[in-house]
mmCIF file with all atom_site columns, C-alpha atoms in Angstrom:
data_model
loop_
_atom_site.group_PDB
_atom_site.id
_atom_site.type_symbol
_atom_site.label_atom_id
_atom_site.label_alt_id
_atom_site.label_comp_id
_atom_site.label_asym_id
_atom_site.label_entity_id
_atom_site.label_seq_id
_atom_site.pdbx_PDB_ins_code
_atom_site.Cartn_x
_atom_site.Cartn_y
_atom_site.Cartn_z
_atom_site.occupancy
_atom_site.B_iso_or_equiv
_atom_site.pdbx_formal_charge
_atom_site.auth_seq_id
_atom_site.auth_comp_id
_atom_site.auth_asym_id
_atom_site.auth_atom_id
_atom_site.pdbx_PDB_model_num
ATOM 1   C CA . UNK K 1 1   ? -53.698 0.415  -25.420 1.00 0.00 ? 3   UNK K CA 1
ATOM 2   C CA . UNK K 1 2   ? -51.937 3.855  -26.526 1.00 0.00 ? 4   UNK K CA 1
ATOM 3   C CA . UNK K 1 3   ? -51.500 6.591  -23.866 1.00 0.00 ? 5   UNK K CA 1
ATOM 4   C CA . UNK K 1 4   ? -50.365 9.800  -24.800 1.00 0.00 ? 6   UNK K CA 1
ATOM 5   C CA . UNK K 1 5   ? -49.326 11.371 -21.373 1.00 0.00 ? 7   UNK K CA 1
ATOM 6   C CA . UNK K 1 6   ? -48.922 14.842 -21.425 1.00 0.00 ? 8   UNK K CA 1
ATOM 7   C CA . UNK K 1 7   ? -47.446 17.112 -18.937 1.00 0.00 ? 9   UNK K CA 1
ATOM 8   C CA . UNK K 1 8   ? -46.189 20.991 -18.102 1.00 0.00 ? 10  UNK K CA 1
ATOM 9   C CA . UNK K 1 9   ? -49.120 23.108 -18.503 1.00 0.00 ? 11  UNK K CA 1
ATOM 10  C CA . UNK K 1 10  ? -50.166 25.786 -15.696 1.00 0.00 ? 12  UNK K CA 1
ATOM 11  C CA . UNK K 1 11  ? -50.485 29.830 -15.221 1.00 0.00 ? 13  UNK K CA 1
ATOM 12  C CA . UNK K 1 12  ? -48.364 32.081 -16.610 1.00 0.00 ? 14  UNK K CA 1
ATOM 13  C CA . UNK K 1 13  ? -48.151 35.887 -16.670 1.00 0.00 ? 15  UNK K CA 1
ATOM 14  C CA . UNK K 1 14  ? -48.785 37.638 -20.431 1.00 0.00 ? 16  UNK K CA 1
ATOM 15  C CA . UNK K 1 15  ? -45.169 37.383 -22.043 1.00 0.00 ? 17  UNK K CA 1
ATOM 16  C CA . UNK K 1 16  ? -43.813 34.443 -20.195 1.00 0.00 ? 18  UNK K CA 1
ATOM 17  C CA . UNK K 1 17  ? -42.551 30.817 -21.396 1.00 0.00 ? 19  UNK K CA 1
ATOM 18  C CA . UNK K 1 18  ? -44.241 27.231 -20.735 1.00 0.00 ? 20  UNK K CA 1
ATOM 19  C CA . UNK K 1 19  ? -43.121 23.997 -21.959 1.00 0.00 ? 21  UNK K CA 1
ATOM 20  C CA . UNK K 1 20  ? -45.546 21.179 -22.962 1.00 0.00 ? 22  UNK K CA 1
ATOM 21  C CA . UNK K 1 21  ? -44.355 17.770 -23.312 1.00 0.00 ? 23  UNK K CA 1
ATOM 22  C CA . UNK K 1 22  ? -46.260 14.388 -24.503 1.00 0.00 ? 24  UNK K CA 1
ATOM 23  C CA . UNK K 1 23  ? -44.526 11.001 -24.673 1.00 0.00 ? 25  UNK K CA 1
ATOM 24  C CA . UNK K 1 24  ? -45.878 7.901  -26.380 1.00 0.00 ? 26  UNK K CA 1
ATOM 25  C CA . UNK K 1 25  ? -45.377 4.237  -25.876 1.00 0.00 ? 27  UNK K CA 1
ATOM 26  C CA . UNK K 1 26  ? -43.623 2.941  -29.482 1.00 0.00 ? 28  UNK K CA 1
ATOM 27  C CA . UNK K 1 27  ? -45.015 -0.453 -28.131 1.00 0.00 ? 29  UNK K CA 1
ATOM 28  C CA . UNK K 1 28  ? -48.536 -0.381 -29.582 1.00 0.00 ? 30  UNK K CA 1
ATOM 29  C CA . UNK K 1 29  ? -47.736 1.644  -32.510 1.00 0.00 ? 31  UNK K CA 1
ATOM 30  C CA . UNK K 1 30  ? -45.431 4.271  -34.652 1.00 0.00 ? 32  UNK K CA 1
ATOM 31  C CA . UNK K 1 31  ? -46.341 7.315  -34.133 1.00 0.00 ? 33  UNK K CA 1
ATOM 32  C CA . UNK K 1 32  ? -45.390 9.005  -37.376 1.00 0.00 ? 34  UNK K CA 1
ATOM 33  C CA . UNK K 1 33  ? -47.283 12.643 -37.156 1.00 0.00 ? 35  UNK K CA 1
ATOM 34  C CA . UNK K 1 34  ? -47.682 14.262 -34.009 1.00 0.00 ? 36  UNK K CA 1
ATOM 35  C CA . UNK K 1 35  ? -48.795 17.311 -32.994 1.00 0.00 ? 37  UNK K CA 1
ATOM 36  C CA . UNK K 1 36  ? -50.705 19.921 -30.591 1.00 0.00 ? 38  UNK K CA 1
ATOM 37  C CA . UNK K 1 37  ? -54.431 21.370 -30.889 1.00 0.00 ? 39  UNK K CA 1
ATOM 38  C CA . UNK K 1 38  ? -55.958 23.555 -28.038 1.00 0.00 ? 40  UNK K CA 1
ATOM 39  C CA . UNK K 1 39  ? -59.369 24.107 -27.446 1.00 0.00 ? 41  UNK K CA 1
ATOM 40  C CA . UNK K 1 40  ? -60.994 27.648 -25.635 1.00 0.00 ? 42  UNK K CA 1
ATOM 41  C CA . UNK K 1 41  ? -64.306 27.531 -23.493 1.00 0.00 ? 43  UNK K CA 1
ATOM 42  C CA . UNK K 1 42  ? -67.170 27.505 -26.024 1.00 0.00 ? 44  UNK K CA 1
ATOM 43  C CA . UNK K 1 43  ? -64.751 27.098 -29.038 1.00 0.00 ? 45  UNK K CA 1
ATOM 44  C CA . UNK K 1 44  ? -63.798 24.253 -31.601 1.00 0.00 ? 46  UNK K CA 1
ATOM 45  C CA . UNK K 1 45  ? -60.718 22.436 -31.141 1.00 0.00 ? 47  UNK K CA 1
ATOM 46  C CA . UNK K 1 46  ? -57.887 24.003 -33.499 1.00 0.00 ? 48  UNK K CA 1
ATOM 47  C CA . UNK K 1 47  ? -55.108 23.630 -34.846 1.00 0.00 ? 49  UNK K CA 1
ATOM 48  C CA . UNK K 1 48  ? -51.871 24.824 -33.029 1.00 0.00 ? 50  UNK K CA 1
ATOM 49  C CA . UNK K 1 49  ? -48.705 22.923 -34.802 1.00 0.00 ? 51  UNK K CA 1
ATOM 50  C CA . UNK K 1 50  ? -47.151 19.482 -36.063 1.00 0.00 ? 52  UNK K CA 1
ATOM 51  C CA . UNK K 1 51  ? -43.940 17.654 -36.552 1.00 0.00 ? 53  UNK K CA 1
ATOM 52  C CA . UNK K 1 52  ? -43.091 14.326 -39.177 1.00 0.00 ? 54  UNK K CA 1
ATOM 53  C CA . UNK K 1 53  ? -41.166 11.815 -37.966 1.00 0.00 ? 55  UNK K CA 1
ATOM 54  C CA . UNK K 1 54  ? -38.129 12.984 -38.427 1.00 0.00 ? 56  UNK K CA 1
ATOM 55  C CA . UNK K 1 55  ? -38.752 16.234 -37.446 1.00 0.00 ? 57  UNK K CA 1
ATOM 56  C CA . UNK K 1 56  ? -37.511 17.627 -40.654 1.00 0.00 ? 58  UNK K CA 1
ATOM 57  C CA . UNK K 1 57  ? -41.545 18.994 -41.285 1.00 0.00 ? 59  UNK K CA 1
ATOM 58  C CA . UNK K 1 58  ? -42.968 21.230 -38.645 1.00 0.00 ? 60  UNK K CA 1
ATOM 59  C CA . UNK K 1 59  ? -46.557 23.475 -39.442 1.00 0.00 ? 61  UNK K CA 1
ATOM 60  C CA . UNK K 1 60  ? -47.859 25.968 -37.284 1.00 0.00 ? 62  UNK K CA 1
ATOM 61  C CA . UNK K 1 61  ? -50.926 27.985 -36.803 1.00 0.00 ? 63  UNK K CA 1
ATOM 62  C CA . UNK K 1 62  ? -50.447 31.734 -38.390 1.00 0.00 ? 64  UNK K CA 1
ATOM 63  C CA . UNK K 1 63  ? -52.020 32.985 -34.516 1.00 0.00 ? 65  UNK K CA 1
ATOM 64  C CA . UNK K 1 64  ? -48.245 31.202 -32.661 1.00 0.00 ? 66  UNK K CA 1
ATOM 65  C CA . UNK K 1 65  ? -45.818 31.327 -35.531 1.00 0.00 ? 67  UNK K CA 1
ATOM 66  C CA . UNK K 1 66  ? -42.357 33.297 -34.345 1.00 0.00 ? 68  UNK K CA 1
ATOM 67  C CA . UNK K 1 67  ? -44.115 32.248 -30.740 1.00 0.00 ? 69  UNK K CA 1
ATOM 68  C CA . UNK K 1 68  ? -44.108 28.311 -30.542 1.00 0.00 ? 70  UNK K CA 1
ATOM 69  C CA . UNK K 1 69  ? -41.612 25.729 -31.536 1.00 0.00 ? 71  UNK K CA 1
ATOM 70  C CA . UNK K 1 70  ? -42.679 21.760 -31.254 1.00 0.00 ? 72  UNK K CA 1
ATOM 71  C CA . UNK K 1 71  ? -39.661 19.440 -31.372 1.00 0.00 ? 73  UNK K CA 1
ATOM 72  C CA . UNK K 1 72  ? -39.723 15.752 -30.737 1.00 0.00 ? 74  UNK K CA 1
ATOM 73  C CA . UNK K 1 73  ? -37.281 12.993 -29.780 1.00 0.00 ? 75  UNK K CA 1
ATOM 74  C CA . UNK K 1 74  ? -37.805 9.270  -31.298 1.00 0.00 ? 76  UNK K CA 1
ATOM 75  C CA . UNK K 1 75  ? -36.628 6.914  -28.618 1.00 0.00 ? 77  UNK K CA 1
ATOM 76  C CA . UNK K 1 76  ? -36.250 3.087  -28.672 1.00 0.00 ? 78  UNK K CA 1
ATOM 77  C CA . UNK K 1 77  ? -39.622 2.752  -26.578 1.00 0.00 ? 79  UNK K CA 1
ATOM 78  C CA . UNK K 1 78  ? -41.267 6.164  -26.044 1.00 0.00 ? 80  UNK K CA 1
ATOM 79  C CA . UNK K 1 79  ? -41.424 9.117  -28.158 1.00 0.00 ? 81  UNK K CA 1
ATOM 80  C CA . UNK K 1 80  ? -41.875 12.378 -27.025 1.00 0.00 ? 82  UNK K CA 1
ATOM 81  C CA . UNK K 1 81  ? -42.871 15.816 -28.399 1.00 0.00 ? 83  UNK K CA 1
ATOM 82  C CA . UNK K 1 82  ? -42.404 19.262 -27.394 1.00 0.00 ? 84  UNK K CA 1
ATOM 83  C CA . UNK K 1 83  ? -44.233 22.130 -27.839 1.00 0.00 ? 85  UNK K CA 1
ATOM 84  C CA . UNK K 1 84  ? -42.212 25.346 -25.898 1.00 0.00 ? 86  UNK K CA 1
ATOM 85  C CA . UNK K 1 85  ? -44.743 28.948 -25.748 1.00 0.00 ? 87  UNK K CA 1
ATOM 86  C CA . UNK K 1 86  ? -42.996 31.245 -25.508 1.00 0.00 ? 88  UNK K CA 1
ATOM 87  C CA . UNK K 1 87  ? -44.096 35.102 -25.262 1.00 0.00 ? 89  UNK K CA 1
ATOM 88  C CA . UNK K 1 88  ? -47.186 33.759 -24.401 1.00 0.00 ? 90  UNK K CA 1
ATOM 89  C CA . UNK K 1 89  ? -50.731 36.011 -25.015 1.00 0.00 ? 91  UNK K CA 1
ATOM 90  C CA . UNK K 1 90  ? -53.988 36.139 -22.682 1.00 0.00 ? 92  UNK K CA 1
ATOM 91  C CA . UNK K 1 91  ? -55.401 34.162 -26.281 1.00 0.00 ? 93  UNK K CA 1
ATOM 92  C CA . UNK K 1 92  ? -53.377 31.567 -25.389 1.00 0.00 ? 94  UNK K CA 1
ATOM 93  C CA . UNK K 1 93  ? -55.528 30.221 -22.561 1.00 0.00 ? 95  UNK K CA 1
ATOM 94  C CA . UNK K 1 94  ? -56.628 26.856 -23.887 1.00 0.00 ? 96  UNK K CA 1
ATOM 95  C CA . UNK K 1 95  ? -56.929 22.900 -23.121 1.00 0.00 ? 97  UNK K CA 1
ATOM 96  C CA . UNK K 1 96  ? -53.938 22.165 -25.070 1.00 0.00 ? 98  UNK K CA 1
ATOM 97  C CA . UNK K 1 97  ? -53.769 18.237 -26.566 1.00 0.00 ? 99  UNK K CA 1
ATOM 98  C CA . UNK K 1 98  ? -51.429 16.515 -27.892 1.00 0.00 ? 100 UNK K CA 1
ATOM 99  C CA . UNK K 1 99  ? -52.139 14.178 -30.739 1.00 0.00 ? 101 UNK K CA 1
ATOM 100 C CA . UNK K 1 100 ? -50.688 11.286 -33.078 1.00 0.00 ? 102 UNK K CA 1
ATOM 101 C CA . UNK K 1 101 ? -50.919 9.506  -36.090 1.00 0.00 ? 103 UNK K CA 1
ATOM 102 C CA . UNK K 1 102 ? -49.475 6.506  -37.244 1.00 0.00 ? 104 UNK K CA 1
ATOM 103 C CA . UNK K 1 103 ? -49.843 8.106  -41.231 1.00 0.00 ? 105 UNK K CA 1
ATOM 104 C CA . UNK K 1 104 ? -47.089 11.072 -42.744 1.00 0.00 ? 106 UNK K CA 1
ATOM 105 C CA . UNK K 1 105 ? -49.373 12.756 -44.283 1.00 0.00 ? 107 UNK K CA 1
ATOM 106 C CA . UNK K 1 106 ? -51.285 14.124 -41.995 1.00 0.00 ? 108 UNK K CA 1
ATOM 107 C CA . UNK K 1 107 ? -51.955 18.159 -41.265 1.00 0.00 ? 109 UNK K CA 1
ATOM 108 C CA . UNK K 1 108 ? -54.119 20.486 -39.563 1.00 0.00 ? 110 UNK K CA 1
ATOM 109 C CA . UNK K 1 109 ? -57.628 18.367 -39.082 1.00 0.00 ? 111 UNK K CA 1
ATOM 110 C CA . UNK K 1 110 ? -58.376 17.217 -36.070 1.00 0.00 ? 112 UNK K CA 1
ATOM 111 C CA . UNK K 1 111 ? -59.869 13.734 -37.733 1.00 0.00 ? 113 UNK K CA 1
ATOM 112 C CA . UNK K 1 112 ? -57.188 12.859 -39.274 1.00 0.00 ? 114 UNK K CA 1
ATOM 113 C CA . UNK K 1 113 ? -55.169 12.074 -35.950 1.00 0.00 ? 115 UNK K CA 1
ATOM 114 C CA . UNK K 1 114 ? -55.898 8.532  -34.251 1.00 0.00 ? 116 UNK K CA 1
ATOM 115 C CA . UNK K 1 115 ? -54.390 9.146  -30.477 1.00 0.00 ? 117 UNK K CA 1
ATOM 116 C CA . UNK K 1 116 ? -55.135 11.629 -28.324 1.00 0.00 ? 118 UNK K CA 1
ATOM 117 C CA . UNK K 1 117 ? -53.670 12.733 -25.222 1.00 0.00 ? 119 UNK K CA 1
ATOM 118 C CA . UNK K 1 118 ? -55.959 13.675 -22.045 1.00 0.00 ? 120 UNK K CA 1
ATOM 119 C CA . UNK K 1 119 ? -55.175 17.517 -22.319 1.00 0.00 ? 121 UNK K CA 1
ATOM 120 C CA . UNK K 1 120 ? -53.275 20.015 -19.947 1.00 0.00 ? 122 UNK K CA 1
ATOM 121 C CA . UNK K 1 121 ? -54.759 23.473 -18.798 1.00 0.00 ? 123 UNK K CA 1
ATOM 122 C CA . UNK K 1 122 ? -52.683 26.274 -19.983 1.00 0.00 ? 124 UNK K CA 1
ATOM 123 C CA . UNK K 1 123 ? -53.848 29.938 -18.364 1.00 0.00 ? 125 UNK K CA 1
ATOM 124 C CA . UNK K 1 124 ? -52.053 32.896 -19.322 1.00 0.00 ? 126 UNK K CA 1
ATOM 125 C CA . UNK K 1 125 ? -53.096 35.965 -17.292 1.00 0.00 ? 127 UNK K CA 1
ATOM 126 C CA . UNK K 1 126 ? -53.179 39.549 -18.747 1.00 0.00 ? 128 UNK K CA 1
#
């Protein structure tokens, strides 16, 4: 079974730093594409940014770019990505996932990602 456990979420004032992290077991499968969608009360999942395997190919969403970095590191066994927020905005507040896929090719959609993590609260108060 793949688990995607993610971790660091919490409250932060407007303008401060969190640092969400995800690891995933290499057991079951590779995870080639991974990356992090959020999701507001009352609003589609979207889109926040993604990372290739070798990290050499990262996307963002236009609303965190300059703002958010994701990073990953590709152990023997577990894999884990990054995603530090920094100068964080009110906007930000969001169920943040992370997400993998065992395919390069793979972008912004939510569909096209097979694994998903159970989500972390981030709240960023104004």
């Amino acid at each position: 079974q793949v688990q995607l456990v993610e971790s660091g979420g919490g409250l932060v004032q407007a303008g401060g730093s969190l640092r969400l992290s995800c690891a995933a077991s290499r057991r079951t499968f590779s995870p080639y594409t991974m990356g992090w969608f959020r999701q507001a009360p009352g609003k589609e999942r979207e889109f926040v940014a993604r990372i290739s395997w070798s990290g050499g190919s990262t996307d963002y969403a236009d609303s965190v770019k300059g703002r958010f970095t994701i990073s990953r590191v590709n152990g023997l066994i577990t894999v884990t990505v990054y995603l530090q927020m920094n100068s964080l905005k009110p906007e930000d507040t969001a169920v943040y996932y992370c997400a993998a896929s065992s395919h390069s090719n793979v972008y912004y959609s939510p569909p096209e990602y097979d694994y998903w993590g159970q989500g972390t609260q981030v709240t960023v108060s104004s």
